[in-house]
mmCIF file of C-alpha atoms (C1' of nucleotides) in Angstrom:
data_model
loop_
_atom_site.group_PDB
_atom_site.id
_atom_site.type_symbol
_atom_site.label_atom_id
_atom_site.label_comp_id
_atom_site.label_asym_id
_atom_site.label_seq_id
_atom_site.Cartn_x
_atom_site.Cartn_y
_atom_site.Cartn_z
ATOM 1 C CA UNK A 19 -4.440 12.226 29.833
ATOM 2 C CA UNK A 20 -5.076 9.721 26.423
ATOM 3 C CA UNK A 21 -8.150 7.668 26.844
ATOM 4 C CA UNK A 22 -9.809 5.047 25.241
ATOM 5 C CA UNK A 23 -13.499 5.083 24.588
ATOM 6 C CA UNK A 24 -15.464 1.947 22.747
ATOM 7 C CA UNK A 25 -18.950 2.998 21.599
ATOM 8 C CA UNK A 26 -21.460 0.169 21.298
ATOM 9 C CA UNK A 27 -24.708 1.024 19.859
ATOM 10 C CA UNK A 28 -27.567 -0.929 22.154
ATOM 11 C CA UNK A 29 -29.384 -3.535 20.090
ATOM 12 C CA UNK A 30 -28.311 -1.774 17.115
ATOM 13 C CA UNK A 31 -29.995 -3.765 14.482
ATOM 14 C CA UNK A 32 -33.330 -4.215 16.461
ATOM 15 C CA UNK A 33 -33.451 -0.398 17.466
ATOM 16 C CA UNK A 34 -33.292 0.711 13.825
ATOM 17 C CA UNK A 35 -35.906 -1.313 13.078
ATOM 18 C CA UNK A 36 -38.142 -0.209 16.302
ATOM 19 C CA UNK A 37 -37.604 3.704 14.887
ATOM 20 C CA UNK A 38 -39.557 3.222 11.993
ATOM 21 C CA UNK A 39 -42.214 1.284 13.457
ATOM 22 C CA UNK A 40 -42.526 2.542 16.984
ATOM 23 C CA UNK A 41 -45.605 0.341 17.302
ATOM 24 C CA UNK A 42 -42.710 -2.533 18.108
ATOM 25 C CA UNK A 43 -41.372 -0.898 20.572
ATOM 26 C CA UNK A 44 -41.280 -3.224 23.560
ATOM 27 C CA UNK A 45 -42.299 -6.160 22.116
ATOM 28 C CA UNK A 46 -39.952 -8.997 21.603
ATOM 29 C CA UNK A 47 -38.248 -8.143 17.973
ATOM 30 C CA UNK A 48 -35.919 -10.733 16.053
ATOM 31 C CA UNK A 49 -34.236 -9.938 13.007
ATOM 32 C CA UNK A 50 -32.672 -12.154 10.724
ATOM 33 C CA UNK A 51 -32.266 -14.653 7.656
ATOM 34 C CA UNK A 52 -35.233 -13.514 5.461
ATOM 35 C CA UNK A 53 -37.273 -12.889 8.776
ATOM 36 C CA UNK A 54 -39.486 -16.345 8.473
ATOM 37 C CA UNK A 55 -39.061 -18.807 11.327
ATOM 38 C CA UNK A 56 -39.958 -21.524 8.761
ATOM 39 C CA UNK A 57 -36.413 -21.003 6.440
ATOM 40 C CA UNK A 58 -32.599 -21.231 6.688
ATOM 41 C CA UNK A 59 -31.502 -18.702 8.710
ATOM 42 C CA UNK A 60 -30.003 -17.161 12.016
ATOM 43 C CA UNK A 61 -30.496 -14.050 14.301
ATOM 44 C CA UNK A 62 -28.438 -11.756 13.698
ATOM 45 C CA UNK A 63 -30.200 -9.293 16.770
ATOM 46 C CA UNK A 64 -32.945 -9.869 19.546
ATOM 47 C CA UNK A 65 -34.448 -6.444 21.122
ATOM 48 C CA UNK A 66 -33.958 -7.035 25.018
ATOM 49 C CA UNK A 67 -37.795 -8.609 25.165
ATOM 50 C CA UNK A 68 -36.695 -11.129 23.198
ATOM 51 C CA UNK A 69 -33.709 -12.081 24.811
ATOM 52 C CA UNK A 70 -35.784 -12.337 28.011
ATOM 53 C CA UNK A 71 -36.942 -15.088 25.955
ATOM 54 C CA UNK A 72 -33.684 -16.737 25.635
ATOM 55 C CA UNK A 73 -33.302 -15.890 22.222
ATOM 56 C CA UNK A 74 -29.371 -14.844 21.411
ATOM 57 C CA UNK A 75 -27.611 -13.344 18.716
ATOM 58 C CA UNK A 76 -26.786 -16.860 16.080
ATOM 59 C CA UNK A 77 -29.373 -18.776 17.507
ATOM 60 C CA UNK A 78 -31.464 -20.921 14.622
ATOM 61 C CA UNK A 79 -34.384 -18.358 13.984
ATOM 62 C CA UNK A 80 -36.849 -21.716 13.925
ATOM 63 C CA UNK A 81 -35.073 -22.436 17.744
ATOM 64 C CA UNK A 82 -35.983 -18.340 18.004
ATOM 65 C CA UNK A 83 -39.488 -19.156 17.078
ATOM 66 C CA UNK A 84 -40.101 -22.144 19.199
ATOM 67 C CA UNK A 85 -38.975 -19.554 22.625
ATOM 68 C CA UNK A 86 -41.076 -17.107 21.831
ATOM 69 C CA UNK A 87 -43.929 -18.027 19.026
ATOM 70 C CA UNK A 88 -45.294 -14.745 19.321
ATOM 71 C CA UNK A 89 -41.991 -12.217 18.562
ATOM 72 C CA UNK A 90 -42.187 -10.236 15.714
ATOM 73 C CA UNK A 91 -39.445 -11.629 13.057
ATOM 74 C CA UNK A 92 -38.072 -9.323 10.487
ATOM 75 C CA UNK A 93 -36.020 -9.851 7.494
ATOM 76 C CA UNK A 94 -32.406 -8.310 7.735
ATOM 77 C CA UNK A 95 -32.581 -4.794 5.707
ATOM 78 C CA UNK A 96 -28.448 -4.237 5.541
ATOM 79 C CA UNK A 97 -28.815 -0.973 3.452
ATOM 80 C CA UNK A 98 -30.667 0.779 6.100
ATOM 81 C CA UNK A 99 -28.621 -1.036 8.889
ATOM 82 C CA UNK A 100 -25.251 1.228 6.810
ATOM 83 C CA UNK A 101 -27.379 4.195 6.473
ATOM 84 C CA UNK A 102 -28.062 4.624 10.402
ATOM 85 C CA UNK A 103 -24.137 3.508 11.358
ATOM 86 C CA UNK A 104 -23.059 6.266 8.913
ATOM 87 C CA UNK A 105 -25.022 8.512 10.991
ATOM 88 C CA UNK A 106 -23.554 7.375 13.885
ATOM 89 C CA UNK A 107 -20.071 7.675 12.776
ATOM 90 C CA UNK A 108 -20.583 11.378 11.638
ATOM 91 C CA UNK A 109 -21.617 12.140 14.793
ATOM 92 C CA UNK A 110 -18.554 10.707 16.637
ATOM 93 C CA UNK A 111 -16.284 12.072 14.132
ATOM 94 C CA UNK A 112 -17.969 15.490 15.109
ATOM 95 C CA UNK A 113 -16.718 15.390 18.795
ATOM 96 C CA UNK A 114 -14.142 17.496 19.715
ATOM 97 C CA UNK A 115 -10.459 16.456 18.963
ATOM 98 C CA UNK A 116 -11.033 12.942 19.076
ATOM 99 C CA UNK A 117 -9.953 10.076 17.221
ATOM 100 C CA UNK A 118 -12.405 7.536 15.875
ATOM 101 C CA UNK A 119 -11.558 4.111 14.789
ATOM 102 C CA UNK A 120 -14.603 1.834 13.443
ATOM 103 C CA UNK A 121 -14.888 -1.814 14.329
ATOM 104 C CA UNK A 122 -18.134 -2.340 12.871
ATOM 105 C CA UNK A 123 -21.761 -1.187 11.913
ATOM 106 C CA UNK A 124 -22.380 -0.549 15.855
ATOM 107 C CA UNK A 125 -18.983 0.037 17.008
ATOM 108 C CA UNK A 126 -16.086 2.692 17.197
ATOM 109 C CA UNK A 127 -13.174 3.548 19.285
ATOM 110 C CA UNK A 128 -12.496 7.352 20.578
ATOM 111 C CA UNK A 129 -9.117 8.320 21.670
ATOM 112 C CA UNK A 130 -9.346 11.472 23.478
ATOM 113 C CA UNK A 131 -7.544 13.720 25.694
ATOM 114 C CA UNK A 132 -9.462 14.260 28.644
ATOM 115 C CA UNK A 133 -9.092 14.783 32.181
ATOM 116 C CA UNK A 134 -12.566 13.707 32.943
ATOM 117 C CA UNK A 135 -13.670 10.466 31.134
ATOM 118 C CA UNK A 136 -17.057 9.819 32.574
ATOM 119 C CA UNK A 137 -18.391 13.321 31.210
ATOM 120 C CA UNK A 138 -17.198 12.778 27.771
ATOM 121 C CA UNK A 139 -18.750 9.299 27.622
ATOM 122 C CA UNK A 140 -22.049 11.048 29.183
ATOM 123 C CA UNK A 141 -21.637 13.446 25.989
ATOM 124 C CA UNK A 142 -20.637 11.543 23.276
ATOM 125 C CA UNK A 143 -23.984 9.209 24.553
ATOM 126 C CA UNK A 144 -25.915 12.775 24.444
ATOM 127 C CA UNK A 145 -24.880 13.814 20.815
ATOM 128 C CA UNK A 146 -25.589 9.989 19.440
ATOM 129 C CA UNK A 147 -29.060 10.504 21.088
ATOM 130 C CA UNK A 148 -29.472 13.958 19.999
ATOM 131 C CA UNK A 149 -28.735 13.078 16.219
ATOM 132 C CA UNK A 150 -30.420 9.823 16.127
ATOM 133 C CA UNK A 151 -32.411 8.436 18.994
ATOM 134 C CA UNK A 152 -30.337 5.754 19.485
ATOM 135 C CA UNK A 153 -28.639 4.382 22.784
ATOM 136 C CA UNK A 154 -24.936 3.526 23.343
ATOM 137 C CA UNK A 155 -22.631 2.122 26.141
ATOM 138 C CA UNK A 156 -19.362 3.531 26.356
ATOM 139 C CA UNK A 157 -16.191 1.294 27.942
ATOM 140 C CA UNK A 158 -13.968 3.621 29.205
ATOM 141 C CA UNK A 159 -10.424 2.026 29.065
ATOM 142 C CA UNK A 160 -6.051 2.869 29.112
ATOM 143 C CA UNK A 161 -6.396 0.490 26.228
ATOM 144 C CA UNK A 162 -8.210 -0.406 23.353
ATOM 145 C CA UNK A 163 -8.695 -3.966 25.038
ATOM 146 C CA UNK A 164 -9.910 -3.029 28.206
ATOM 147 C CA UNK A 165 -11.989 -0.360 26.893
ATOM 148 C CA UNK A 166 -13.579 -2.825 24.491
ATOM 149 C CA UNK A 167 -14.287 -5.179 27.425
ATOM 150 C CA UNK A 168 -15.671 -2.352 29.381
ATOM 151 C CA UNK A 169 -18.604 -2.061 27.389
ATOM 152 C CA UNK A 170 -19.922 -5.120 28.532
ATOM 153 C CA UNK A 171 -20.437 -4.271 31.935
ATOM 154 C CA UNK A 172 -22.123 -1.041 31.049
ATOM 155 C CA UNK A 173 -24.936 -2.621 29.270
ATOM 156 C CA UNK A 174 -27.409 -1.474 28.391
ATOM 157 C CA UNK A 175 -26.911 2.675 27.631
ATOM 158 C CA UNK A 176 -23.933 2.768 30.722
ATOM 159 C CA UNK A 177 -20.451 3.492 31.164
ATOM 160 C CA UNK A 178 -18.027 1.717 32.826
ATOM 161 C CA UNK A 179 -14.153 2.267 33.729
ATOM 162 C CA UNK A 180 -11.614 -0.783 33.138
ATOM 163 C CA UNK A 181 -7.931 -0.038 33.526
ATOM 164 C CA UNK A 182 -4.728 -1.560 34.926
ATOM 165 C CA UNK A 183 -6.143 -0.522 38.418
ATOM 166 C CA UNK A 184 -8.888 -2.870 38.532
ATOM 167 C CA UNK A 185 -8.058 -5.101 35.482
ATOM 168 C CA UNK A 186 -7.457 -7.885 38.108
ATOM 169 C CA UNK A 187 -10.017 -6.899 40.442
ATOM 170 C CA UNK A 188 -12.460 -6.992 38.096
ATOM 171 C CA UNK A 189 -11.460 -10.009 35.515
ATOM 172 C CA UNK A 190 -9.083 -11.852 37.080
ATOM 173 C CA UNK A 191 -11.539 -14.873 37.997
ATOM 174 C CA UNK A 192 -13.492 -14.547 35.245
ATOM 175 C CA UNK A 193 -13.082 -17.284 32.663
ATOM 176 C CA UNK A 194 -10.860 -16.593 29.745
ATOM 177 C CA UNK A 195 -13.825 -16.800 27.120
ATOM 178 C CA UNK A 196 -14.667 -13.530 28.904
ATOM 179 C CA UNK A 197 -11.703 -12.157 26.904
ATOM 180 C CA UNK A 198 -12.032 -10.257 23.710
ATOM 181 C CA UNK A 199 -10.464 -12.411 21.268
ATOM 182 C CA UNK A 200 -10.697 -15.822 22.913
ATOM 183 C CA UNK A 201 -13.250 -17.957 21.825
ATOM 184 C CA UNK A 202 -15.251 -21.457 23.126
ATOM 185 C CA UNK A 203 -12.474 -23.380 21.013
ATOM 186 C CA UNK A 204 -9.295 -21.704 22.664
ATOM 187 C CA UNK A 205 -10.479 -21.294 25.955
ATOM 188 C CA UNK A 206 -11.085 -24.889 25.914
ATOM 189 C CA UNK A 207 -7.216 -25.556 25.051
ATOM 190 C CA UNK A 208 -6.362 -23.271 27.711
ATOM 191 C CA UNK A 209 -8.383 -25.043 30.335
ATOM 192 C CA UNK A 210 -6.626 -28.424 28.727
ATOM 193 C CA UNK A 211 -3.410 -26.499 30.191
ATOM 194 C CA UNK A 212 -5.255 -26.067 33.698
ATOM 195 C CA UNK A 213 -5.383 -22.223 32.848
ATOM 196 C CA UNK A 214 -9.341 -21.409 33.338
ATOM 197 C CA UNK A 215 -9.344 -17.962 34.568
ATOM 198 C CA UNK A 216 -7.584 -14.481 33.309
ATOM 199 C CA UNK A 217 -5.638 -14.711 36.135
ATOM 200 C CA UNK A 218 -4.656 -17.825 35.426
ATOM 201 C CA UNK A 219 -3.573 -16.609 31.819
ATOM 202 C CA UNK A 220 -1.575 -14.060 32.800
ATOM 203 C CA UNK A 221 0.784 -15.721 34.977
ATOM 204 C CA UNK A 222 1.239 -18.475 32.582
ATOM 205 C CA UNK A 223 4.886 -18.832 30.789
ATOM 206 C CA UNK A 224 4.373 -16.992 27.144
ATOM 207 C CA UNK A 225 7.387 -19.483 25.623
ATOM 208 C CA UNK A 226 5.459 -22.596 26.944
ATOM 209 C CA UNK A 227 2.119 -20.953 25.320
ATOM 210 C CA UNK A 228 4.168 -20.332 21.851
ATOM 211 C CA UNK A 229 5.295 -23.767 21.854
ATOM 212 C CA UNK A 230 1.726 -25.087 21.951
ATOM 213 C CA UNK A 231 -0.469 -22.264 20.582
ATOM 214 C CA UNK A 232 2.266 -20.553 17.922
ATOM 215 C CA UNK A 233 4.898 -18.426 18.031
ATOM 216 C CA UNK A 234 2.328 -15.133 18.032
ATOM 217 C CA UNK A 235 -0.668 -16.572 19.285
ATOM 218 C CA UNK A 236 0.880 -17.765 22.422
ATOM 219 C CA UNK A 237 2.228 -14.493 23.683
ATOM 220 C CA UNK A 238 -0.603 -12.438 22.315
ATOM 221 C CA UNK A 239 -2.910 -14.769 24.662
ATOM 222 C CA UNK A 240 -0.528 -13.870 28.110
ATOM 223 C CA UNK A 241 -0.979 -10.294 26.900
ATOM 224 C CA UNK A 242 -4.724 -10.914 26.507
ATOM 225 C CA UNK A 243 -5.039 -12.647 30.063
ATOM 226 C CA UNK A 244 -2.895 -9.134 31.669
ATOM 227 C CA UNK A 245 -5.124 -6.647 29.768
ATOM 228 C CA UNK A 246 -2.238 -5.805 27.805
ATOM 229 C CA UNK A 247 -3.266 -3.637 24.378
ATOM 230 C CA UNK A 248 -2.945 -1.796 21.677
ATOM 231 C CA UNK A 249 -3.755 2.122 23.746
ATOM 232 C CA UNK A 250 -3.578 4.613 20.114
ATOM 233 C CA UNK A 251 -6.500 5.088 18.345
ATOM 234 C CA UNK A 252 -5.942 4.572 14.420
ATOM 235 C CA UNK A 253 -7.808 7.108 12.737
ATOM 236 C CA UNK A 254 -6.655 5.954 9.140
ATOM 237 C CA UNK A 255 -9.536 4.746 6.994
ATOM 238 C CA UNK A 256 -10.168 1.352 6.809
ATOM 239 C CA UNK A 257 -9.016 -0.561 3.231
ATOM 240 C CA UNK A 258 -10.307 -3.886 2.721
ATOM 241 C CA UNK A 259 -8.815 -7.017 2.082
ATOM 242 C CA UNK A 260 -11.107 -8.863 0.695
ATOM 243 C CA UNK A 261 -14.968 -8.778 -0.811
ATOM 244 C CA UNK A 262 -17.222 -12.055 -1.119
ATOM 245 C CA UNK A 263 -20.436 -13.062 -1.151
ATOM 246 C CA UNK A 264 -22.350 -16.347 -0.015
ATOM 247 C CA UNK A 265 -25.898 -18.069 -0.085
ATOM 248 C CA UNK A 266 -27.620 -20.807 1.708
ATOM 249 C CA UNK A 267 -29.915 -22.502 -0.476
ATOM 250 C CA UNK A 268 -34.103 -22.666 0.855
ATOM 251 C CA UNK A 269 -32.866 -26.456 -0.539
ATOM 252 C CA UNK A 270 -29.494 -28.393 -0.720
ATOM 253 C CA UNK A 271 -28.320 -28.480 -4.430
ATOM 254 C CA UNK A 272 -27.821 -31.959 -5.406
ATOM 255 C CA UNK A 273 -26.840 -31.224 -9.125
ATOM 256 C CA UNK A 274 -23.050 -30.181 -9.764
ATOM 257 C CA UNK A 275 -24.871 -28.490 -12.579
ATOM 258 C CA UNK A 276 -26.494 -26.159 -10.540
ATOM 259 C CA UNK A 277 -23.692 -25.754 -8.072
ATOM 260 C CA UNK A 278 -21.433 -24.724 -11.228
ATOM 261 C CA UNK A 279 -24.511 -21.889 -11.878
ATOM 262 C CA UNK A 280 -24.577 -20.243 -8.520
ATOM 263 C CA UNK A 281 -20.775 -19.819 -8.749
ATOM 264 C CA UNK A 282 -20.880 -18.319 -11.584
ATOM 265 C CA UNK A 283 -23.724 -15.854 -10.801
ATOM 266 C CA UNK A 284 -21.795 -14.753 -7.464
ATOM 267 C CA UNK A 285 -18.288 -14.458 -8.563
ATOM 268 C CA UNK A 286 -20.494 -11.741 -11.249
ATOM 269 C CA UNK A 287 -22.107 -10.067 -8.525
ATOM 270 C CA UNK A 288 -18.517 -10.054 -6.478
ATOM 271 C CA UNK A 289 -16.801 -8.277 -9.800
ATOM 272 C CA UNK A 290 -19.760 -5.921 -9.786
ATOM 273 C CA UNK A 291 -19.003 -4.724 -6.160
ATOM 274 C CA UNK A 292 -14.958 -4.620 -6.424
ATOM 275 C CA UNK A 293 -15.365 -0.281 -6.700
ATOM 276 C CA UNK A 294 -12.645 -0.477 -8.782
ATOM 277 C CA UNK A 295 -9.850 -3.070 -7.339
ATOM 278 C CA UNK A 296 -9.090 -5.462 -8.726
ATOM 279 C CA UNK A 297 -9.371 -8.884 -7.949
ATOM 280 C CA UNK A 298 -5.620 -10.621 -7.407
ATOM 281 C CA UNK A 299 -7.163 -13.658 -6.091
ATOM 282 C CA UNK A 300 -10.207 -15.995 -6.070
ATOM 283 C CA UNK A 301 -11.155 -18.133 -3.069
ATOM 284 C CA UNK A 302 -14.479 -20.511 -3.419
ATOM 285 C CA UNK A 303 -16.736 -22.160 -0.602
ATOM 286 C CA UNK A 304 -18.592 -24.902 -0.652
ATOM 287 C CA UNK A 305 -20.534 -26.330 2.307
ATOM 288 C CA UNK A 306 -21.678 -30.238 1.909
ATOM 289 C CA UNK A 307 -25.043 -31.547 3.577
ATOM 290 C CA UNK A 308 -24.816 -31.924 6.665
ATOM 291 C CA UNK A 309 -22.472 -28.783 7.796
ATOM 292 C CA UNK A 310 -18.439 -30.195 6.174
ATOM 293 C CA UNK A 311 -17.063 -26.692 4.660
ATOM 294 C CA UNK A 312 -14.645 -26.682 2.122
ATOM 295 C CA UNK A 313 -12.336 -23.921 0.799
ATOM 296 C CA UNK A 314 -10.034 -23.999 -2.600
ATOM 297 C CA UNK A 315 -8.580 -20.687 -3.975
ATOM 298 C CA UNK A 316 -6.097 -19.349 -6.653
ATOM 299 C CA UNK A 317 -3.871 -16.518 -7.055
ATOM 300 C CA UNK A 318 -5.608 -15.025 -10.829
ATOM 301 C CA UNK A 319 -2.643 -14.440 -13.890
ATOM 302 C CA UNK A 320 -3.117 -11.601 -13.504
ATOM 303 C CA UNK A 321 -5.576 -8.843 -11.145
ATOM 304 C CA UNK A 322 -8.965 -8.614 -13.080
ATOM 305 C CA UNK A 323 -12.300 -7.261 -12.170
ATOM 306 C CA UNK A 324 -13.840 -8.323 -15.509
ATOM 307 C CA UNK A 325 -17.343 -10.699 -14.120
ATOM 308 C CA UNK A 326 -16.168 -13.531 -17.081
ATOM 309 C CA UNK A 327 -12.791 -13.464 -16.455
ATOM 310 C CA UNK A 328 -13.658 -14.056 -12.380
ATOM 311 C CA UNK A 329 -16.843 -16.372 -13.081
ATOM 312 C CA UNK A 330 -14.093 -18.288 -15.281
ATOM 313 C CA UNK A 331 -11.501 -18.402 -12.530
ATOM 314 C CA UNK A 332 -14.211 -18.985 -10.241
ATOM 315 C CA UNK A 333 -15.584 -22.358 -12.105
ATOM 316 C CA UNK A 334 -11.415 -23.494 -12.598
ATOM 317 C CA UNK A 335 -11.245 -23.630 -8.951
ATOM 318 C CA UNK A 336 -14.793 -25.482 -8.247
ATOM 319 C CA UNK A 337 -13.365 -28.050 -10.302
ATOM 320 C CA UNK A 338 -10.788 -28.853 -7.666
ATOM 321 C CA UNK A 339 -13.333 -29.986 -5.134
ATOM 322 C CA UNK A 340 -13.256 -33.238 -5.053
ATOM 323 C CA UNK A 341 -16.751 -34.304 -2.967
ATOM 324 C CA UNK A 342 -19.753 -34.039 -4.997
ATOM 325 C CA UNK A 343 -21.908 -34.618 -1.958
ATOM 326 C CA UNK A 344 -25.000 -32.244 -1.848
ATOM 327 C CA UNK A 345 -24.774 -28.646 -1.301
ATOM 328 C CA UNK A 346 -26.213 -26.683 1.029
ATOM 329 C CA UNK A 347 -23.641 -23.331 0.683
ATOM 330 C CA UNK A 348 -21.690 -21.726 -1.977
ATOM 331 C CA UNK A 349 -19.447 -18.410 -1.538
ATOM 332 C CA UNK A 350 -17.257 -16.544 -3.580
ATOM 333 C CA UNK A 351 -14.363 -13.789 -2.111
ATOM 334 C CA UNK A 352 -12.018 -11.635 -4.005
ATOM 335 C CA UNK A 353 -8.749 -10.576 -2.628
ATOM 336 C CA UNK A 354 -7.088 -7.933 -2.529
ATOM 337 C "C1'" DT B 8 -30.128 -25.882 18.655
ATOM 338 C "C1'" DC B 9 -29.538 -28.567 12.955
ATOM 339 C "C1'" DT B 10 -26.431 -24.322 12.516
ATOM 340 C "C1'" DG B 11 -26.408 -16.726 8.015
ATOM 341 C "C1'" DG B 12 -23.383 -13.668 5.912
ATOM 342 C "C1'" DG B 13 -19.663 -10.517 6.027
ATOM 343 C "C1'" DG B 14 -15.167 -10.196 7.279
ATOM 344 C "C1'" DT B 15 -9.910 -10.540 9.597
ATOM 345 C "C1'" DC B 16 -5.771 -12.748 11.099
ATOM 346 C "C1'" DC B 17 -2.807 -16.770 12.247
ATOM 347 C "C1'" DT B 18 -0.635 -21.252 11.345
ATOM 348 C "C1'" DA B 19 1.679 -24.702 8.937
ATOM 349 C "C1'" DG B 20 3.444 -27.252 5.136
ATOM 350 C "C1'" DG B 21 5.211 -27.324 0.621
ATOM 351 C "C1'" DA B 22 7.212 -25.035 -3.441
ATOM 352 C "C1'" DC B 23 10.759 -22.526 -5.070
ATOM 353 C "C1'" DC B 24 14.864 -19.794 -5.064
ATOM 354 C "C1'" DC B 25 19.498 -18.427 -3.784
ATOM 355 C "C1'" DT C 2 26.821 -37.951 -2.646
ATOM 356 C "C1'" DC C 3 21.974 -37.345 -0.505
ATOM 357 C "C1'" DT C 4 22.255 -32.856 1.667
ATOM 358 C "C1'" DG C 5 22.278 -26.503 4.845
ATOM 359 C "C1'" DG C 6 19.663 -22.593 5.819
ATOM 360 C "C1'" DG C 7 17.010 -18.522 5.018
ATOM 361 C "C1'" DG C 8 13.368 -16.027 2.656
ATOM 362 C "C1'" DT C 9 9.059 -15.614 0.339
ATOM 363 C "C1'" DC C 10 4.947 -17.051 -1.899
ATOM 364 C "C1'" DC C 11 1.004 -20.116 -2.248
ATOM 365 C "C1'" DT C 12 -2.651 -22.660 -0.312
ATOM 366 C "C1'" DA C 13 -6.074 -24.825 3.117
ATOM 367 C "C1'" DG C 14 -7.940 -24.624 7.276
ATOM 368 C "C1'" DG C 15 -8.924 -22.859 11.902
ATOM 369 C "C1'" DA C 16 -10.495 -19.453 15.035
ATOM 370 C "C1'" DC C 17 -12.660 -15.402 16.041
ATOM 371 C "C1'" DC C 18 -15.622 -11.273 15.687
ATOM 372 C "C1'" DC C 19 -19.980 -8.541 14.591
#
DNA sequence: TCTGGGGTCCTAGGACCC
DNA sequence: TCTGGGGTCCTAGGACCC
């Protein structure tokens, strides 16, 4: 029968790290920002000692630093973060007659056709280890949903089974945030509806939902809240939609002047790093002391990935901001 | 708690066209 | 005169995820 697998790497970020300096192992490992507690910057993963800590994925690394003064902080090294997912991926795409789908550095669907789930998830864990030392969790789902949501409860280096046997069983008085695809801010407008739990969710009215929540999101939610998914696999490589790049400055920019330059400089690196698309539009980013974000884009004359041309395009559409306040963020994204 | 950086998709209003 | 309805594109913002 077709089954779902999702493959989560454990700690990814923080075990890469640990493998080439074993002396870390253990110890309570945060990595993020430029890996000093004293600067702008967030975790982006805690090795399990450190969460013991209370330190979570997002967290302020100076809030990091202040739980546990004496974790070892680490600047974010992306390159080798890609080199050991590609790894990863190879060996997944080396399985048997499966089909793998990648969400993310430490993430991929399987579909495979298997009559016993549990001891291809106990093998596809084997091979990962085998080729790279690294542990996984594998959800085991009908769907890609449920499989997804799985993973969670087989933390850390498990499996665990989630289908429309014990979807209810399992999540159905669990709060919707627990949902993959429901967030703090929705789950609060749910609960504004008196629906708090999955179960809740599911029985709700999908027209009512639309009315309030639009006319996909609403349904999609009910579907969400029943375990309802997407159940094939989509092999297909991924192409992306869009390519951008931010910065936080060490200190707010409070000359236009110098807001102007940093545009300029990124929209240059983003036309460096198109491969060979080009650019059809331009979207800029600009984050005011203390946190107010602002977006302004433009569709280009015509598709470009010359840096002048973008930079150019890039500066026409800083000029629509209207604020001057100071600046703490600036991003540039090309689409597609 | 004083909040990174890289993305995706949805919504809604207005422009514009037939 | 003062107004239909559908389709598509553009744009800004929101929400979510890793």
């Amino acid at each position: 029968m077709p089954v779902v697998l999702h493959v989560d790497l454990d700690q990814f970020i923080a075990a890469v790290e640990v493998l080439r300096r074993p002396e870390l192992a253990g110890l309570p490992v945060v990595v993020g920002g430029h890996g000093d507690p004293t600067r702008r910057g967030v975790v982006a993963t805690a090795s399990y000692a450190a969460r013991e800590h209370g330190i979570r994925s997002g967290m302020p690394l100076r809030t990091a630093a202040k739980r546990c003064p004496d974790a070892v902080f680490l600047p974010a090294d992306n390159p080798a973060y890609e080199a050991a997912s590609a790894r990863v991926m190879d060996v997944l795409r080396g399985l048997p007659d499966v089909v793998v789908e990648v969400l993310g550095w430490d993430e991929a669907f399987l579909g495979v056709e298997t009559d016993d789930a549990g001891a291809f998830a106990a093998a596809v864990q084997e091979a990962v280890h085998a080729a790279t030392a690294l542990h996984c969790t594998v959800g085991i789902g009908d769907n890609l949903l449920r499989a997804k949501i799985a993973t969670g409860f087989g933390k850390p280096a498990g499996t665990y089974r989630l289908t429309r046997d014990n979807w209810f069983a399992v999540m159905g008085e669990r709060p919707t945030r627990a949902l993959w695809g429901i967030g703090a801010r929705t789950a609060r407008r749910l609960a504004d509806r008196g629906l708090h739990t999955v179960a809740d969710l599911a029985a709700a009215d999908p027209a009512a939902l639309a009315a309030d929540l639009g006319p996909r999101m609403g349904p999609y939610l009910v579907q969400l809240g029943r375990g309802i998914g997407r159940e094939r696999v989509d092999g297909t490589p991924w192409v992306p939609r869009s390519h951008g790049r931010e910065t936080t400055f060490p200190e707010d920019l409070e000359d236009w002047a110098d807001v102007r330059r940093e545009v300029a400089a990124l929209a240059r690196t983003v036309a460096g790093e198109l491969a060979g698309r080009p650019a059809r539009r331009v979207g800029v980013k600009v984050r005011f002391v203390p946190f107010t974000t602002r977006t302004r884009s433009a569709t280009l004359p015509a598709p470009t990935r010359d840096p002048d041309v973008l930079a150019a395009a890039a500066g026409e559409v800083l000029d629509r901001f209207p604020a001057r306040r100071a600046v703490r963020l600036v991003g540039v994204r090309a689409e597609f």
